mmCIF file of C-alpha atoms in Angstrom:
data_model
loop_
_atom_site.group_PDB
_atom_site.id
_atom_site.type_symbol
_atom_site.label_atom_id
_atom_site.label_comp_id
_atom_site.label_asym_id
_atom_site.label_seq_id
_atom_site.Cartn_x
_atom_site.Cartn_y
_atom_site.Cartn_z
ATOM 1 C CA MET A 413 57.614 85.475 86.627
ATOM 2 C CA LYS A 414 55.296 86.625 89.052
ATOM 3 C CA LEU A 415 57.352 84.540 91.471
ATOM 4 C CA PHE A 416 60.571 85.896 90.042
ATOM 5 C CA ARG A 417 58.902 89.828 90.156
ATOM 6 C CA TRP A 418 57.640 89.213 94.152
ATOM 7 C CA LEU A 419 61.088 87.773 95.210
ATOM 8 C CA ASN A 420 63.414 89.982 93.558
ATOM 9 C CA GLU A 421 60.819 92.923 95.602
ATOM 10 C CA ALA A 422 60.913 90.935 98.661
ATOM 11 C CA VAL A 423 65.123 90.931 98.536
ATOM 12 C CA THR A 424 64.906 94.666 97.611
ATOM 13 C CA ARG A 425 62.963 95.447 100.253
ATOM 14 C CA LYS A 426 65.410 94.349 102.961
ATOM 15 C CA LEU A 427 68.471 94.622 100.996
ATOM 16 C CA ARG A 428 70.654 95.151 103.463
ATOM 17 C CA ALA A 429 69.768 92.096 106.347
ATOM 18 C CA ILE A 430 70.096 89.913 103.200
ATOM 19 C CA GLU A 431 73.824 91.389 102.392
ATOM 20 C CA MET A 432 74.555 90.814 106.040
ATOM 21 C CA VAL A 433 73.193 87.842 106.195
ATOM 22 C CA GLY A 434 75.589 86.883 103.684
ATOM 23 C CA VAL A 435 78.753 87.870 105.075
ATOM 24 C CA LEU A 436 78.359 86.895 108.228
ATOM 25 C CA MET A 437 77.654 83.098 106.853
ATOM 26 C CA ARG A 438 80.686 83.176 104.005
ATOM 27 C CA ILE A 439 82.827 83.837 107.414
ATOM 28 C CA PHE A 440 81.086 81.279 109.120
ATOM 29 C CA SER A 441 81.517 79.278 106.464
ATOM 30 C CA PHE A 442 85.652 80.264 106.021
ATOM 31 C CA SER A 443 86.004 79.618 109.411
ATOM 32 C CA LEU A 444 84.343 76.442 109.836
ATOM 33 C CA VAL A 445 87.222 74.716 107.287
ATOM 34 C CA SER A 446 89.793 77.279 109.467
ATOM 35 C CA TRP A 447 89.085 75.602 112.630
ATOM 36 C CA LEU A 448 88.242 72.485 111.643
ATOM 37 C CA GLY A 449 91.222 71.309 109.186
ATOM 38 C CA PRO A 450 90.595 68.402 106.799
ATOM 39 C CA GLN A 451 87.894 67.371 109.059
ATOM 40 C CA SER A 452 85.755 70.003 107.670
ATOM 41 C CA PRO A 453 82.322 68.863 106.653
ATOM 42 C CA PHE A 454 82.751 69.724 102.838
ATOM 43 C CA LEU A 455 79.820 69.445 101.176
ATOM 44 C CA PHE A 456 77.756 71.812 104.187
ATOM 45 C CA VAL A 457 80.716 74.005 103.948
ATOM 46 C CA TRP A 458 80.429 74.942 99.638
ATOM 47 C CA ALA A 459 76.133 73.957 100.081
ATOM 48 C CA PHE A 460 76.242 77.506 102.274
ATOM 49 C CA ASN A 461 78.916 79.105 100.616
ATOM 50 C CA THR A 462 77.303 78.403 97.963
ATOM 51 C CA MET A 463 73.976 80.411 99.635
ATOM 52 C CA ASP A 464 75.833 82.883 100.465
ATOM 53 C CA ALA A 465 77.142 83.612 97.460
ATOM 54 C CA ILE A 466 74.292 83.385 95.458
ATOM 55 C CA MET A 467 71.961 85.571 98.140
ATOM 56 C CA LEU A 468 75.226 88.755 97.414
ATOM 57 C CA SER A 469 74.857 87.810 93.604
ATOM 58 C CA TRP A 470 70.652 89.100 93.427
ATOM 59 C CA CYS A 471 72.207 92.124 96.677
ATOM 60 C CA ALA A 472 75.194 93.071 94.092
ATOM 61 C CA LEU A 473 72.196 92.667 90.974
ATOM 62 C CA ILE A 474 69.819 94.811 92.437
ATOM 63 C CA LYS A 475 72.539 97.524 93.348
ATOM 64 C CA LYS A 476 74.204 97.155 90.347
ATOM 65 C CA ALA A 477 77.302 96.436 91.160
ATOM 66 C CA PRO A 478 79.492 95.172 88.589
ATOM 67 C CA ALA A 479 82.229 93.601 90.118
ATOM 68 C CA TYR A 480 80.967 91.831 93.386
ATOM 69 C CA THR A 481 78.026 90.351 90.624
ATOM 70 C CA VAL A 482 81.092 88.672 89.042
ATOM 71 C CA LEU A 483 83.106 88.127 92.452
ATOM 72 C CA ASN A 484 79.903 86.331 93.835
ATOM 73 C CA VAL A 485 78.934 84.511 90.521
ATOM 74 C CA PHE A 486 81.995 83.059 90.274
ATOM 75 C CA TRP A 487 82.117 82.125 94.027
ATOM 76 C CA ILE A 488 78.562 79.986 93.947
ATOM 77 C CA ARG A 489 80.666 78.402 90.614
ATOM 78 C CA VAL A 490 83.742 77.240 93.146
ATOM 79 C CA GLY A 491 80.574 76.320 96.025
ATOM 80 C CA VAL A 492 79.362 74.223 92.560
ATOM 81 C CA VAL A 493 82.903 72.621 91.624
ATOM 82 C CA GLY A 494 83.284 72.027 95.829
ATOM 83 C CA MET A 495 79.804 70.353 95.614
ATOM 84 C CA ILE A 496 80.688 68.462 93.224
ATOM 85 C CA ARG A 497 84.212 67.219 95.133
ATOM 86 C CA ALA A 498 82.913 66.870 97.723
ATOM 87 C CA PHE A 499 80.195 64.336 96.050
ATOM 88 C CA GLY A 500 83.166 62.514 94.765
ATOM 89 C CA PHE A 501 81.835 62.991 91.319
ATOM 90 C CA THR A 502 85.575 63.927 90.184
ATOM 91 C CA ASN A 503 88.063 61.114 89.152
ATOM 92 C CA PRO A 504 90.520 60.516 92.091
#
């Protein structure tokens, strides 16, 4: 619990910077897919996108912004599904 409290305080102190990094990560990951198309490193893109969704969800929770919390939690779920597919764990 102490670790969570410490992390939450750290995120709160650097909220704007963490949000900006998360947004830039999202832009980068979708730009990579747009530029490379089928040759995109999809596992990397989904892992990167999931990390930014976690960052942005945490920021939205701190700011008490339910719409952005729902949106970014949705992207976490999409990212997990994307990583599962990129690993090839789904049926053909």
